[in-house]
Amino acid sequence: MTEGQNPRNLMPKNVAQIFPTYIIGYENPDKEIDNQSVIKFLETQEFTPGPHQPYQTIDNHLENSLEIKKLYDWFNACLEDYRKTFNYACDGYKIILSWANKANSSGSHRMHVHPNSFISGIYYLSDSPSPTYFEDPRYQLRSGWFVATDHPIQDSVWTCPSDTGSLVLFPSWLPHFTEGQPFDGWRYSISFNVIPVGVTNSGSLTEMNLV
């Protein structure tokens, strides 16, 4: 690093970013066709009556709907890629719960996690300016000394873009939320929960076999 590249004259150092949390994104190559057909299907479904948003489908097993099977086949392909990327010791992943969300410009979803799940996913069906916000779960940061900084080391919320046709996979324990944003129409998304299936952690004292 030259002097011009180091205006604050920082010392050389090693930096370890420990305990990383990975949020993985995939882009649906057939999003134009898939999203239109899925939204058309969702318009025939019954949603929770409110008053709170987002409205959610009464059917929370959309993964079994033959009408949108093509989209879930792609979800499953992404999950298999996720498993192989991180070399998880399980035979595969299975979507065990899936539902659709519907909200207008005033719709928000308070901070929450997805219990009884290992990985969760959000798929964005429609254009809207409403991102998903992920919050740092390390609540110890909220106690003790606080020293202000503009460095990302102090960030506690990460803004995940909600681009149409994108799928986001994340650990189910990671807190997240949405906020209302000005736009016209409805914001549609699909959420799902995933568990490992088959033999997991083979040969260890944490081995299990789920079908």
mmCIF file of C-alpha atoms in Angstrom:
data_model
loop_
_atom_site.group_PDB
_atom_site.id
_atom_site.type_symbol
_atom_site.label_atom_id
_atom_site.label_comp_id
_atom_site.label_asym_id
_atom_site.label_seq_id
_atom_site.Cartn_x
_atom_site.Cartn_y
_atom_site.Cartn_z
ATOM 1 C CA MET A 1 0.000 0.000 0.000
ATOM 2 C CA THR A 2 1.484 3.328 -1.080
ATOM 3 C CA GLU A 3 1.174 6.586 0.853
ATOM 4 C CA GLY A 4 -1.541 7.770 -1.518
ATOM 5 C CA GLN A 5 -3.539 4.618 -0.854
ATOM 6 C CA ASN A 6 -3.186 5.006 2.905
ATOM 7 C CA PRO A 7 -4.193 8.616 3.683
ATOM 8 C CA ARG A 8 -4.640 7.913 7.414
ATOM 9 C CA ASN A 9 -1.177 6.316 7.673
ATOM 10 C CA LEU A 10 -2.543 3.066 9.150
ATOM 11 C CA MET A 11 -0.187 0.365 10.353
ATOM 12 C CA PRO A 12 0.021 -2.988 8.521
ATOM 13 C CA LYS A 13 -2.128 -5.565 10.275
ATOM 14 C CA ASN A 14 -3.920 -8.893 9.957
ATOM 15 C CA VAL A 15 -7.720 -8.802 10.173
ATOM 16 C CA ALA A 16 -9.797 -11.944 10.856
ATOM 17 C CA GLN A 17 -13.538 -11.701 10.227
ATOM 18 C CA ILE A 18 -14.635 -14.481 12.573
ATOM 19 C CA PHE A 19 -17.978 -16.286 12.805
ATOM 20 C CA PRO A 20 -19.274 -15.135 9.420
ATOM 21 C CA THR A 21 -22.980 -15.257 8.600
ATOM 22 C CA TYR A 22 -23.624 -16.065 4.953
ATOM 23 C CA ILE A 23 -26.681 -14.871 3.056
ATOM 24 C CA ILE A 24 -26.741 -16.467 -0.385
ATOM 25 C CA GLY A 25 -28.600 -15.087 -3.396
ATOM 26 C CA TYR A 26 -29.700 -16.751 -6.635
ATOM 27 C CA GLU A 27 -31.279 -15.225 -9.743
ATOM 28 C CA ASN A 28 -34.105 -17.086 -11.486
ATOM 29 C CA PRO A 29 -33.241 -17.265 -15.207
ATOM 30 C CA ASP A 30 -36.943 -17.732 -16.057
ATOM 31 C CA LYS A 31 -38.294 -15.071 -13.722
ATOM 32 C CA GLU A 32 -40.474 -13.277 -16.293
ATOM 33 C CA ILE A 33 -42.465 -16.402 -17.143
ATOM 34 C CA ASP A 34 -42.385 -17.979 -13.677
ATOM 35 C CA ASN A 35 -43.356 -14.878 -11.735
ATOM 36 C CA GLN A 36 -46.360 -14.072 -13.925
ATOM 37 C CA SER A 37 -47.758 -17.578 -13.618
ATOM 38 C CA VAL A 38 -47.095 -17.757 -9.855
ATOM 39 C CA ILE A 39 -48.769 -14.397 -9.159
ATOM 40 C CA LYS A 40 -51.734 -15.484 -11.270
ATOM 41 C CA PHE A 41 -51.939 -18.635 -9.156
ATOM 42 C CA LEU A 42 -51.670 -16.672 -5.901
ATOM 43 C CA GLU A 43 -54.561 -14.449 -6.951
ATOM 44 C CA THR A 44 -56.760 -17.545 -6.646
ATOM 45 C CA GLN A 45 -55.542 -18.314 -3.113
ATOM 46 C CA GLU A 46 -57.093 -17.309 0.209
ATOM 47 C CA PHE A 47 -55.010 -14.999 2.395
ATOM 48 C CA THR A 48 -55.231 -14.157 6.085
ATOM 49 C CA PRO A 49 -57.843 -11.435 6.636
ATOM 50 C CA GLY A 50 -55.655 -9.018 8.569
ATOM 51 C CA PRO A 51 -55.717 -6.413 10.015
ATOM 52 C CA HIS A 52 -51.957 -6.885 10.138
ATOM 53 C CA GLN A 53 -49.773 -7.130 7.071
ATOM 54 C CA PRO A 54 -48.280 -8.913 5.321
ATOM 55 C CA TYR A 55 -51.283 -11.014 4.419
ATOM 56 C CA GLN A 56 -50.214 -14.636 4.161
ATOM 57 C CA THR A 57 -51.695 -17.592 2.335
ATOM 58 C CA ILE A 58 -53.898 -19.848 4.422
ATOM 59 C CA ASP A 59 -52.176 -22.721 2.638
ATOM 60 C CA ASN A 60 -48.713 -22.936 4.233
ATOM 61 C CA HIS A 61 -47.642 -25.880 2.107
ATOM 62 C CA LEU A 62 -47.336 -24.247 -1.289
ATOM 63 C CA GLU A 63 -44.395 -26.564 -1.950
ATOM 64 C CA ASN A 64 -47.026 -29.236 -2.700
ATOM 65 C CA SER A 65 -48.915 -27.143 -5.280
ATOM 66 C CA LEU A 66 -48.549 -28.730 -8.714
ATOM 67 C CA GLU A 67 -49.471 -25.440 -10.413
ATOM 68 C CA ILE A 68 -46.177 -23.844 -9.335
ATOM 69 C CA LYS A 69 -44.021 -26.970 -9.174
ATOM 70 C CA LYS A 70 -41.529 -25.572 -11.711
ATOM 71 C CA LEU A 71 -40.555 -22.746 -9.379
ATOM 72 C CA TYR A 72 -40.083 -25.129 -6.456
ATOM 73 C CA ASP A 73 -37.954 -27.409 -8.604
ATOM 74 C CA TRP A 74 -35.650 -24.426 -9.072
ATOM 75 C CA PHE A 75 -35.731 -23.699 -5.314
ATOM 76 C CA ASN A 76 -34.635 -27.290 -4.681
ATOM 77 C CA ALA A 77 -31.801 -26.975 -7.199
ATOM 78 C CA CYS A 78 -30.603 -23.857 -5.367
ATOM 79 C CA LEU A 79 -30.796 -25.667 -2.026
ATOM 80 C CA GLU A 80 -28.673 -28.504 -3.370
ATOM 81 C CA ASP A 81 -26.107 -25.983 -4.597
ATOM 82 C CA TYR A 82 -26.171 -24.364 -1.134
ATOM 83 C CA ARG A 83 -25.552 -27.756 0.501
ATOM 84 C CA LYS A 84 -22.611 -28.497 -1.769
ATOM 85 C CA THR A 85 -21.175 -24.979 -1.445
ATOM 86 C CA PHE A 86 -20.790 -25.338 2.327
ATOM 87 C CA ASN A 87 -20.169 -29.098 2.263
ATOM 88 C CA TYR A 88 -22.910 -29.831 4.798
ATOM 89 C CA ALA A 89 -22.915 -33.429 6.082
ATOM 90 C CA CYS A 90 -26.439 -34.380 5.093
ATOM 91 C CA ASP A 91 -28.013 -36.245 2.181
ATOM 92 C CA GLY A 92 -30.138 -33.300 1.128
ATOM 93 C CA TYR A 93 -32.568 -30.568 2.106
ATOM 94 C CA LYS A 94 -36.357 -30.579 2.165
ATOM 95 C CA ILE A 95 -38.802 -27.677 2.160
ATOM 96 C CA ILE A 96 -41.219 -28.437 4.998
ATOM 97 C CA LEU A 97 -43.259 -25.222 5.073
ATOM 98 C CA SER A 98 -43.919 -22.579 2.447
ATOM 99 C CA TRP A 99 -46.331 -19.676 2.133
ATOM 100 C CA ALA A 100 -46.820 -16.484 0.148
ATOM 101 C CA ASN A 101 -46.787 -12.927 1.506
ATOM 102 C CA LYS A 102 -48.812 -10.025 0.133
ATOM 103 C CA ALA A 103 -48.484 -6.393 1.225
ATOM 104 C CA ASN A 104 -49.182 -2.898 -0.044
ATOM 105 C CA SER A 105 -47.211 0.298 0.565
ATOM 106 C CA SER A 106 -48.190 0.453 4.240
ATOM 107 C CA GLY A 107 -47.360 -3.179 4.881
ATOM 108 C CA SER A 108 -44.504 -4.049 7.192
ATOM 109 C CA HIS A 109 -43.385 -7.223 8.934
ATOM 110 C CA ARG A 110 -41.991 -6.904 12.444
ATOM 111 C CA MET A 111 -38.646 -8.466 13.271
ATOM 112 C CA HIS A 112 -38.830 -12.255 13.525
ATOM 113 C CA VAL A 113 -36.975 -15.526 13.048
ATOM 114 C CA HIS A 114 -38.137 -18.878 11.629
ATOM 115 C CA PRO A 115 -38.300 -21.545 14.363
ATOM 116 C CA ASN A 116 -38.213 -25.307 13.699
ATOM 117 C CA SER A 117 -36.090 -24.713 10.619
ATOM 118 C CA PHE A 118 -32.411 -24.873 9.592
ATOM 119 C CA ILE A 119 -32.404 -22.690 6.470
ATOM 120 C CA SER A 120 -35.071 -20.249 5.314
ATOM 121 C CA GLY A 121 -35.665 -18.634 1.963
ATOM 122 C CA ILE A 122 -37.389 -15.587 0.515
ATOM 123 C CA TYR A 123 -38.237 -15.313 -3.171
ATOM 124 C CA TYR A 124 -39.265 -11.921 -4.547
ATOM 125 C CA LEU A 125 -42.080 -12.158 -7.079
ATOM 126 C CA SER A 126 -42.878 -8.523 -7.804
ATOM 127 C CA ASP A 127 -41.127 -5.193 -8.145
ATOM 128 C CA SER A 128 -41.165 -3.039 -5.023
ATOM 129 C CA PRO A 129 -38.747 -0.774 -3.165
ATOM 130 C CA SER A 130 -39.220 -2.740 0.080
ATOM 131 C CA PRO A 131 -36.006 -4.565 0.994
ATOM 132 C CA THR A 132 -35.576 -7.189 3.682
ATOM 133 C CA TYR A 133 -33.532 -5.978 6.641
ATOM 134 C CA PHE A 134 -31.378 -8.497 8.517
ATOM 135 C CA GLU A 135 -30.369 -7.611 12.062
ATOM 136 C CA ASP A 136 -27.226 -8.586 13.944
ATOM 137 C CA PRO A 137 -28.305 -11.203 16.529
ATOM 138 C CA ARG A 138 -25.411 -10.480 18.892
ATOM 139 C CA TYR A 139 -27.382 -8.712 21.585
ATOM 140 C CA GLN A 140 -24.262 -8.341 23.718
ATOM 141 C CA LEU A 141 -23.391 -5.400 21.469
ATOM 142 C CA ARG A 142 -26.277 -3.465 23.000
ATOM 143 C CA SER A 143 -24.636 -3.383 26.423
ATOM 144 C CA GLY A 144 -21.382 -2.025 27.760
ATOM 145 C CA TRP A 145 -19.380 0.780 26.170
ATOM 146 C CA PHE A 146 -20.589 2.480 22.994
ATOM 147 C CA VAL A 147 -18.188 4.456 20.807
ATOM 148 C CA ALA A 148 -19.548 5.969 17.591
ATOM 149 C CA THR A 149 -17.885 5.244 14.247
ATOM 150 C CA ASP A 150 -18.766 5.434 10.564
ATOM 151 C CA HIS A 151 -16.945 2.130 9.945
ATOM 152 C CA PRO A 152 -19.087 -0.920 9.025
ATOM 153 C CA ILE A 153 -17.773 -2.673 12.155
ATOM 154 C CA GLN A 154 -20.604 -0.943 14.038
ATOM 155 C CA ASP A 155 -23.393 -1.823 11.591
ATOM 156 C CA SER A 156 -26.273 -3.752 13.169
ATOM 157 C CA VAL A 157 -28.674 -3.939 10.189
ATOM 158 C CA TRP A 158 -27.933 -5.112 6.654
ATOM 159 C CA THR A 159 -30.240 -4.147 3.795
ATOM 160 C CA CYS A 160 -30.932 -7.032 1.412
ATOM 161 C CA PRO A 161 -32.209 -5.924 -2.016
ATOM 162 C CA SER A 162 -35.605 -7.307 -3.012
ATOM 163 C CA ASP A 163 -34.943 -7.610 -6.735
ATOM 164 C CA THR A 164 -37.646 -9.381 -8.711
ATOM 165 C CA GLY A 165 -36.762 -12.991 -9.431
ATOM 166 C CA SER A 166 -34.123 -13.255 -6.711
ATOM 167 C CA LEU A 167 -34.005 -15.947 -4.042
ATOM 168 C CA VAL A 168 -32.272 -15.340 -0.725
ATOM 169 C CA LEU A 169 -31.219 -18.223 1.551
ATOM 170 C CA PHE A 170 -30.196 -17.538 5.141
ATOM 171 C CA PRO A 171 -29.889 -19.239 8.555
ATOM 172 C CA SER A 172 -33.366 -19.498 10.075
ATOM 173 C CA TRP A 173 -32.162 -18.005 13.380
ATOM 174 C CA LEU A 174 -31.184 -14.702 11.754
ATOM 175 C CA PRO A 175 -33.626 -11.886 12.724
ATOM 176 C CA HIS A 176 -35.158 -9.964 9.817
ATOM 177 C CA PHE A 177 -37.980 -7.548 9.047
ATOM 178 C CA THR A 178 -39.527 -5.300 6.396
ATOM 179 C CA GLU A 179 -40.873 -1.765 6.465
ATOM 180 C CA GLY A 180 -43.538 0.034 4.488
ATOM 181 C CA GLN A 181 -42.339 1.914 1.406
ATOM 182 C CA PRO A 182 -44.237 4.074 -1.106
ATOM 183 C CA PHE A 183 -45.221 2.103 -4.204
ATOM 184 C CA ASP A 184 -48.350 1.165 -6.123
ATOM 185 C CA GLY A 185 -50.004 -2.231 -6.154
ATOM 186 C CA TRP A 186 -49.029 -5.324 -4.205
ATOM 187 C CA ARG A 187 -45.704 -6.730 -3.084
ATOM 188 C CA TYR A 188 -45.651 -10.522 -3.451
ATOM 189 C CA SER A 189 -43.018 -12.856 -2.067
ATOM 190 C CA ILE A 190 -42.721 -16.526 -1.169
ATOM 191 C CA SER A 191 -41.111 -17.750 2.046
ATOM 192 C CA PHE A 192 -40.090 -21.261 3.015
ATOM 193 C CA ASN A 193 -38.408 -23.270 5.758
ATOM 194 C CA VAL A 194 -35.949 -26.103 5.189
ATOM 195 C CA ILE A 195 -34.541 -29.011 7.205
ATOM 196 C CA PRO A 196 -31.820 -31.575 6.392
ATOM 197 C CA VAL A 197 -33.108 -34.995 5.320
ATOM 198 C CA GLY A 198 -31.612 -38.447 4.988
ATOM 199 C CA VAL A 199 -28.558 -39.254 7.063
ATOM 200 C CA THR A 200 -27.097 -36.176 8.735
ATOM 201 C CA ASN A 201 -23.728 -36.137 10.552
ATOM 202 C CA SER A 202 -23.105 -39.781 9.719
ATOM 203 C CA GLY A 203 -20.939 -41.693 12.195
ATOM 204 C CA SER A 204 -21.051 -39.051 14.911
ATOM 205 C CA LEU A 205 -22.919 -38.684 18.199
ATOM 206 C CA THR A 206 -25.111 -36.064 16.498
ATOM 207 C CA GLU A 207 -26.215 -38.420 13.710
ATOM 208 C CA MET A 208 -29.885 -38.355 12.760
ATOM 209 C CA ASN A 209 -31.982 -39.703 9.937
ATOM 210 C CA LEU A 210 -34.991 -37.737 8.789
ATOM 211 C CA VAL A 211 -37.183 -38.582 5.825
#
